[in-house]
Amino acid sequence: MNCTVIGLGEAGAIYASALLRAGHQVTGYDPVVTSAPAGVGLAPSAAAACAEADVVLVLTGAGAARPVAAECLPAMPAGACYADLTSSSPGTMEELGRGAGDVLFADIAILGPVIAQREATPLMASGPGAAAFADVVRGIGAPVEVVPGPPGAAMAHKLLRSVFMKGLASVVVEAVNAGRAAGLEDFVRAQITGMLAGDGQAVIERFLTGTQKHAARRSFEMRSTSGYLAELGVPAEMTEASATAMERMAAAEETESVAS
């Protein structure tokens, strides 16, 4: 197939090379990067790169999603697949999909670090072009889950996942840094390991019921924790946010009790 990769940074170069190894003809374009992996042809413009493409993978920054789509989509053959792998919002993906015309638009969410996992990084796809995209990249070893719904559905899944994944990562970093500053890093790491190794569904239910029920008491504890981290000289954004969230839950619980 004729495959085009728009955006030849680290991730774009990884996918371009993998598509080439799978036997596809690969063309690339990047307004900044002036070199491409061996065997990948460089086009003079994004539109030129897409003119004869069967599949286009867009791996630019999210801020470029609209202008790239505006240049590429009109140049593409009808029935070709345009796959947007940027981290644009679900609303932006839906908007771009509506303007795709006869091109099959696919919203692609990347669910891991491409630099570490390369073309084996898990992906999620939605929109009219999702199946066509999946057929191509499964051939390079990429695991793809096609989810129902219009463009934007895959990104909605990713962003909801990010509430937990990025929040968890930030909490772990803050907790381990605090433990290190207090000389108790091993203890903190053991606590985190024990929690993550437990029954996931049971932990979720305990958090959902217990946090609301004990929000008032726990908010005081988290304010004290924030003060302790300040004494240790450790940033406490996640701890402070937890305290604020619990104060909000406690206020809501009190309002509900009065109303009933």
mmCIF file of C-alpha atoms in Angstrom:
data_model
loop_
_atom_site.group_PDB
_atom_site.id
_atom_site.type_symbol
_atom_site.label_atom_id
_atom_site.label_comp_id
_atom_site.label_asym_id
_atom_site.label_seq_id
_atom_site.Cartn_x
_atom_site.Cartn_y
_atom_site.Cartn_z
ATOM 1 C CA MET A 1 0.000 0.000 0.000
ATOM 2 C CA ASN A 2 0.996 3.623 -0.370
ATOM 3 C CA CYS A 3 1.397 4.912 3.177
ATOM 4 C CA THR A 4 2.099 8.478 4.213
ATOM 5 C CA VAL A 5 3.387 9.659 7.577
ATOM 6 C CA ILE A 6 2.900 13.341 8.408
ATOM 7 C CA GLY A 7 5.270 14.293 11.215
ATOM 8 C CA LEU A 8 8.670 12.590 11.228
ATOM 9 C CA GLY A 9 9.670 13.126 14.829
ATOM 10 C CA GLU A 10 10.597 10.123 16.967
ATOM 11 C CA ALA A 11 7.160 8.501 16.885
ATOM 12 C CA GLY A 12 6.565 9.266 13.213
ATOM 13 C CA ALA A 13 9.946 7.825 12.233
ATOM 14 C CA ILE A 14 9.223 4.650 14.199
ATOM 15 C CA TYR A 15 5.930 4.032 12.392
ATOM 16 C CA ALA A 16 7.391 4.985 9.005
ATOM 17 C CA SER A 17 10.229 2.478 9.417
ATOM 18 C CA ALA A 18 7.861 -0.256 10.598
ATOM 19 C CA LEU A 19 5.536 0.276 7.619
ATOM 20 C CA LEU A 20 8.528 0.137 5.289
ATOM 21 C CA ARG A 21 9.726 -3.160 6.822
ATOM 22 C CA ALA A 22 6.225 -4.581 6.317
ATOM 23 C CA GLY A 23 6.576 -4.019 2.573
ATOM 24 C CA HIS A 24 4.608 -0.799 2.120
ATOM 25 C CA GLN A 25 5.733 2.178 0.086
ATOM 26 C CA VAL A 26 6.177 5.018 2.557
ATOM 27 C CA THR A 27 6.238 8.765 1.949
ATOM 28 C CA GLY A 28 6.824 11.281 4.696
ATOM 29 C CA TYR A 29 6.516 14.994 5.279
ATOM 30 C CA ASP A 30 7.572 17.230 8.121
ATOM 31 C CA PRO A 31 8.063 21.006 7.843
ATOM 32 C CA VAL A 32 10.940 20.906 10.327
ATOM 33 C CA VAL A 33 12.595 17.509 9.965
ATOM 34 C CA THR A 34 14.593 17.433 6.736
ATOM 35 C CA SER A 35 15.652 13.781 6.840
ATOM 36 C CA ALA A 36 13.709 10.529 6.889
ATOM 37 C CA PRO A 37 14.450 6.902 7.750
ATOM 38 C CA ALA A 38 16.268 5.076 4.946
ATOM 39 C CA GLY A 39 13.825 4.077 2.227
ATOM 40 C CA VAL A 40 11.164 6.649 3.165
ATOM 41 C CA GLY A 41 10.580 9.228 0.449
ATOM 42 C CA LEU A 42 10.288 12.883 1.408
ATOM 43 C CA ALA A 43 7.519 14.949 -0.182
ATOM 44 C CA PRO A 44 7.743 18.727 -0.701
ATOM 45 C CA SER A 45 4.455 19.370 1.091
ATOM 46 C CA ALA A 46 1.820 17.619 3.162
ATOM 47 C CA ALA A 47 -0.654 17.749 0.287
ATOM 48 C CA ALA A 48 1.859 16.216 -2.114
ATOM 49 C CA ALA A 49 2.626 13.468 0.385
ATOM 50 C CA CYS A 50 -1.062 12.541 0.554
ATOM 51 C CA ALA A 51 -1.991 12.800 -3.123
ATOM 52 C CA GLU A 52 -1.713 9.070 -3.878
ATOM 53 C CA ALA A 53 -1.894 7.668 -0.357
ATOM 54 C CA ASP A 54 -4.030 4.704 0.642
ATOM 55 C CA VAL A 55 -3.413 5.430 4.324
ATOM 56 C CA VAL A 56 -2.171 8.609 6.016
ATOM 57 C CA LEU A 57 -0.873 8.600 9.587
ATOM 58 C CA VAL A 58 -0.697 12.018 11.242
ATOM 59 C CA LEU A 59 1.805 12.156 14.112
ATOM 60 C CA THR A 60 2.149 15.891 14.676
ATOM 61 C CA GLY A 61 1.424 17.903 17.794
ATOM 62 C CA ALA A 62 -2.249 18.325 18.623
ATOM 63 C CA GLY A 63 -2.078 22.029 17.796
ATOM 64 C CA ALA A 64 -1.345 21.185 14.157
ATOM 65 C CA ALA A 65 -4.246 18.765 13.722
ATOM 66 C CA ARG A 66 -6.627 21.256 12.097
ATOM 67 C CA PRO A 67 -4.209 22.881 9.614
ATOM 68 C CA VAL A 68 -2.742 19.498 8.652
ATOM 69 C CA ALA A 69 -6.212 18.072 8.015
ATOM 70 C CA ALA A 70 -7.170 21.176 6.024
ATOM 71 C CA GLU A 71 -4.182 20.635 3.724
ATOM 72 C CA CYS A 72 -4.215 16.862 3.473
ATOM 73 C CA LEU A 73 -7.871 15.807 3.265
ATOM 74 C CA PRO A 74 -8.724 17.662 0.018
ATOM 75 C CA ALA A 75 -5.648 16.155 -1.657
ATOM 76 C CA MET A 76 -6.465 12.540 -0.793
ATOM 77 C CA PRO A 77 -8.229 10.003 -3.031
ATOM 78 C CA ALA A 78 -11.814 9.074 -2.158
ATOM 79 C CA GLY A 79 -11.936 5.991 0.050
ATOM 80 C CA ALA A 80 -8.427 6.485 1.430
ATOM 81 C CA CYS A 81 -7.897 6.353 5.198
ATOM 82 C CA TYR A 82 -6.781 9.415 7.175
ATOM 83 C CA ALA A 83 -5.680 8.428 10.680
ATOM 84 C CA ASP A 84 -5.144 11.218 13.206
ATOM 85 C CA LEU A 85 -2.825 10.017 15.998
ATOM 86 C CA THR A 86 -2.477 13.438 17.636
ATOM 87 C CA SER A 87 -3.687 13.997 21.180
ATOM 88 C CA SER A 88 -6.470 16.333 20.070
ATOM 89 C CA SER A 89 -9.698 16.605 22.050
ATOM 90 C CA PRO A 90 -12.702 14.384 21.219
ATOM 91 C CA GLY A 91 -14.498 17.494 19.953
ATOM 92 C CA THR A 92 -11.661 18.323 17.565
ATOM 93 C CA MET A 93 -11.620 14.746 16.249
ATOM 94 C CA GLU A 94 -15.369 14.834 15.691
ATOM 95 C CA GLU A 95 -15.069 18.164 13.873
ATOM 96 C CA LEU A 96 -12.287 16.917 11.595
ATOM 97 C CA GLY A 97 -14.212 13.752 10.862
ATOM 98 C CA ARG A 98 -17.244 15.746 9.739
ATOM 99 C CA GLY A 99 -15.061 17.626 7.264
ATOM 100 C CA ALA A 100 -13.371 14.554 5.785
ATOM 101 C CA GLY A 101 -15.734 14.214 2.829
ATOM 102 C CA ASP A 102 -15.117 10.959 0.926
ATOM 103 C CA VAL A 103 -11.997 10.181 2.954
ATOM 104 C CA LEU A 104 -12.346 7.616 5.744
ATOM 105 C CA PHE A 105 -11.361 9.471 8.907
ATOM 106 C CA ALA A 106 -10.019 7.550 11.906
ATOM 107 C CA ASP A 107 -9.440 8.900 15.402
ATOM 108 C CA ILE A 108 -6.480 7.033 16.931
ATOM 109 C CA ALA A 109 -5.578 7.091 20.615
ATOM 110 C CA ILE A 110 -2.038 6.030 21.554
ATOM 111 C CA LEU A 111 -2.176 4.160 24.864
ATOM 112 C CA GLY A 112 1.485 3.995 25.801
ATOM 113 C CA PRO A 113 4.936 5.505 25.216
ATOM 114 C CA VAL A 114 5.865 4.965 21.547
ATOM 115 C CA ILE A 115 9.523 5.716 22.260
ATOM 116 C CA ALA A 116 9.657 2.732 24.629
ATOM 117 C CA GLN A 117 7.212 0.306 23.011
ATOM 118 C CA ARG A 118 7.757 1.396 19.409
ATOM 119 C CA GLU A 119 5.257 -0.001 16.888
ATOM 120 C CA ALA A 120 3.990 -2.491 19.511
ATOM 121 C CA THR A 121 2.397 0.381 21.467
ATOM 122 C CA PRO A 122 -1.321 -0.350 22.078
ATOM 123 C CA LEU A 123 -3.701 1.765 20.025
ATOM 124 C CA MET A 124 -7.436 2.442 20.030
ATOM 125 C CA ALA A 125 -9.340 3.480 16.897
ATOM 126 C CA SER A 126 -12.791 4.833 16.105
ATOM 127 C CA GLY A 127 -14.545 6.401 13.153
ATOM 128 C CA PRO A 128 -15.203 5.299 9.547
ATOM 129 C CA GLY A 129 -11.512 4.620 8.860
ATOM 130 C CA ALA A 130 -10.828 2.660 12.047
ATOM 131 C CA ALA A 131 -11.059 -0.820 10.488
ATOM 132 C CA ALA A 132 -8.874 0.116 7.504
ATOM 133 C CA PHE A 133 -6.250 1.630 9.804
ATOM 134 C CA ALA A 134 -6.306 -1.425 12.054
ATOM 135 C CA ASP A 135 -5.779 -3.764 9.108
ATOM 136 C CA VAL A 136 -2.636 -1.899 8.091
ATOM 137 C CA VAL A 137 -0.950 -1.398 11.455
ATOM 138 C CA ARG A 138 -1.726 -4.866 12.781
ATOM 139 C CA GLY A 139 0.571 -5.966 9.991
ATOM 140 C CA ILE A 140 3.461 -4.166 11.704
ATOM 141 C CA GLY A 141 2.699 -5.706 15.088
ATOM 142 C CA ALA A 142 0.591 -2.900 16.545
ATOM 143 C CA PRO A 143 -2.255 -4.079 18.818
ATOM 144 C CA VAL A 144 -5.374 -2.084 17.909
ATOM 145 C CA GLU A 145 -8.768 -2.074 19.596
ATOM 146 C CA VAL A 146 -11.527 -0.724 17.341
ATOM 147 C CA VAL A 147 -14.256 0.887 19.443
ATOM 148 C CA PRO A 148 -17.731 1.806 18.211
ATOM 149 C CA GLY A 149 -18.652 5.407 17.676
ATOM 150 C CA PRO A 150 -17.681 8.390 15.560
ATOM 151 C CA PRO A 151 -14.299 10.104 15.449
ATOM 152 C CA GLY A 152 -13.572 11.296 18.969
ATOM 153 C CA ALA A 153 -14.715 8.094 20.681
ATOM 154 C CA ALA A 154 -11.203 6.661 20.873
ATOM 155 C CA MET A 155 -9.776 9.902 22.230
ATOM 156 C CA ALA A 156 -12.566 10.091 24.816
ATOM 157 C CA HIS A 157 -11.490 6.658 26.057
ATOM 158 C CA LYS A 158 -7.863 7.799 26.233
ATOM 159 C CA LEU A 159 -8.575 11.022 28.127
ATOM 160 C CA LEU A 160 -10.766 9.243 30.668
ATOM 161 C CA ARG A 161 -7.950 6.718 31.115
ATOM 162 C CA SER A 162 -5.537 9.627 31.579
ATOM 163 C CA VAL A 163 -7.497 10.928 34.578
ATOM 164 C CA PHE A 164 -6.339 7.807 36.376
ATOM 165 C CA MET A 165 -3.054 6.963 34.663
ATOM 166 C CA LYS A 166 -1.507 10.439 34.688
ATOM 167 C CA GLY A 167 -2.998 11.230 38.086
ATOM 168 C CA LEU A 168 -1.651 7.973 39.508
ATOM 169 C CA ALA A 169 1.779 8.638 38.048
ATOM 170 C CA SER A 170 1.828 12.113 39.609
ATOM 171 C CA VAL A 171 0.737 10.779 42.997
ATOM 172 C CA VAL A 172 3.406 8.062 42.931
ATOM 173 C CA VAL A 173 6.113 10.581 42.039
ATOM 174 C CA GLU A 174 5.002 12.915 44.843
ATOM 175 C CA ALA A 175 4.752 10.111 47.406
ATOM 176 C CA VAL A 176 8.147 8.581 46.572
ATOM 177 C CA ASN A 177 9.828 11.992 46.579
ATOM 178 C CA ALA A 178 8.302 12.690 49.996
ATOM 179 C CA GLY A 179 9.394 9.292 51.270
ATOM 180 C CA ARG A 180 12.924 9.890 50.025
ATOM 181 C CA ALA A 181 13.063 13.310 51.701
ATOM 182 C CA ALA A 182 11.888 11.765 55.001
ATOM 183 C CA GLY A 183 14.318 8.840 54.770
ATOM 184 C CA LEU A 184 11.393 6.402 54.338
ATOM 185 C CA GLU A 185 11.418 5.729 50.606
ATOM 186 C CA ASP A 186 11.416 1.930 51.007
ATOM 187 C CA PHE A 187 8.341 2.133 53.250
ATOM 188 C CA VAL A 188 6.458 4.312 50.750
ATOM 189 C CA ARG A 189 7.390 2.068 47.833
ATOM 190 C CA ALA A 190 6.171 -0.987 49.754
ATOM 191 C CA GLN A 191 2.847 0.719 50.511
ATOM 192 C CA ILE A 192 2.341 1.590 46.843
ATOM 193 C CA THR A 193 3.319 -1.908 45.694
ATOM 194 C CA GLY A 194 0.894 -3.521 48.116
ATOM 195 C CA MET A 195 -1.981 -1.348 46.937
ATOM 196 C CA LEU A 196 -1.331 -1.884 43.234
ATOM 197 C CA ALA A 197 -0.998 -5.657 43.684
ATOM 198 C CA GLY A 198 -4.407 -6.055 45.327
ATOM 199 C CA ASP A 199 -7.868 -6.886 43.961
ATOM 200 C CA GLY A 200 -8.428 -3.956 41.606
ATOM 201 C CA GLN A 201 -12.234 -4.003 41.619
ATOM 202 C CA ALA A 202 -12.347 -4.265 45.410
ATOM 203 C CA VAL A 203 -9.981 -1.315 45.729
ATOM 204 C CA ILE A 204 -12.141 0.768 43.365
ATOM 205 C CA GLU A 205 -15.303 0.035 45.359
ATOM 206 C CA ARG A 206 -13.533 0.820 48.639
ATOM 207 C CA PHE A 207 -12.346 4.148 47.248
ATOM 208 C CA LEU A 208 -15.783 5.038 45.856
ATOM 209 C CA THR A 209 -17.637 4.330 49.092
ATOM 210 C CA GLY A 210 -15.039 5.175 51.714
ATOM 211 C CA THR A 211 -13.741 8.435 50.283
ATOM 212 C CA GLN A 212 -17.168 10.075 50.204
ATOM 213 C CA LYS A 213 -18.158 8.683 53.614
ATOM 214 C CA HIS A 214 -14.982 9.808 55.395
ATOM 215 C CA ALA A 215 -14.219 12.898 53.316
ATOM 216 C CA ALA A 216 -14.395 15.399 56.186
ATOM 217 C CA ARG A 217 -11.912 13.550 58.394
ATOM 218 C CA ARG A 218 -9.616 12.669 55.517
ATOM 219 C CA SER A 219 -9.516 16.241 54.243
ATOM 220 C CA PHE A 220 -7.977 17.345 57.558
ATOM 221 C CA GLU A 221 -5.448 14.526 57.296
ATOM 222 C CA MET A 222 -4.487 15.609 53.783
ATOM 223 C CA ARG A 223 -4.068 19.240 54.862
ATOM 224 C CA SER A 224 -1.721 17.989 57.585
ATOM 225 C CA THR A 225 0.091 15.884 55.004
ATOM 226 C CA SER A 226 0.493 18.920 52.777
ATOM 227 C CA GLY A 227 2.004 20.844 55.670
ATOM 228 C CA TYR A 228 4.434 17.995 56.381
ATOM 229 C CA LEU A 229 5.539 17.871 52.748
ATOM 230 C CA ALA A 230 6.154 21.606 52.893
ATOM 231 C CA GLU A 231 8.439 21.029 55.897
ATOM 232 C CA LEU A 232 10.282 18.378 53.871
ATOM 233 C CA GLY A 233 10.650 20.787 50.968
ATOM 234 C CA VAL A 234 8.675 18.504 48.645
ATOM 235 C CA PRO A 235 6.077 19.886 46.169
ATOM 236 C CA ALA A 236 2.597 18.805 47.250
ATOM 237 C CA GLU A 237 0.253 19.623 44.345
ATOM 238 C CA MET A 238 -1.424 16.209 44.341
ATOM 239 C CA THR A 239 -1.810 16.148 48.127
ATOM 240 C CA GLU A 240 -3.328 19.624 48.134
ATOM 241 C CA ALA A 241 -5.665 18.686 45.299
ATOM 242 C CA SER A 242 -6.794 15.621 47.261
ATOM 243 C CA ALA A 243 -7.553 17.770 50.281
ATOM 244 C CA THR A 244 -9.559 20.199 48.152
ATOM 245 C CA ALA A 245 -11.510 17.374 46.526
ATOM 246 C CA MET A 246 -12.335 15.817 49.886
ATOM 247 C CA GLU A 247 -13.455 19.164 51.290
ATOM 248 C CA ARG A 248 -15.812 19.490 48.314
ATOM 249 C CA MET A 249 -17.177 15.961 48.924
ATOM 250 C CA ALA A 250 -17.638 16.655 52.631
ATOM 251 C CA ALA A 251 -19.545 19.878 51.889
ATOM 252 C CA ALA A 252 -21.761 18.051 49.404
ATOM 253 C CA GLU A 253 -22.446 15.297 51.920
ATOM 254 C CA GLU A 254 -23.383 17.855 54.563
ATOM 255 C CA THR A 255 -25.701 19.697 52.172
ATOM 256 C CA GLU A 256 -27.391 16.464 51.202
ATOM 257 C CA SER A 257 -27.882 15.483 54.855
ATOM 258 C CA VAL A 258 -29.484 18.843 55.680
ATOM 259 C CA ALA A 259 -31.771 18.628 52.659
ATOM 260 C CA SER A 260 -32.975 15.159 53.585
#
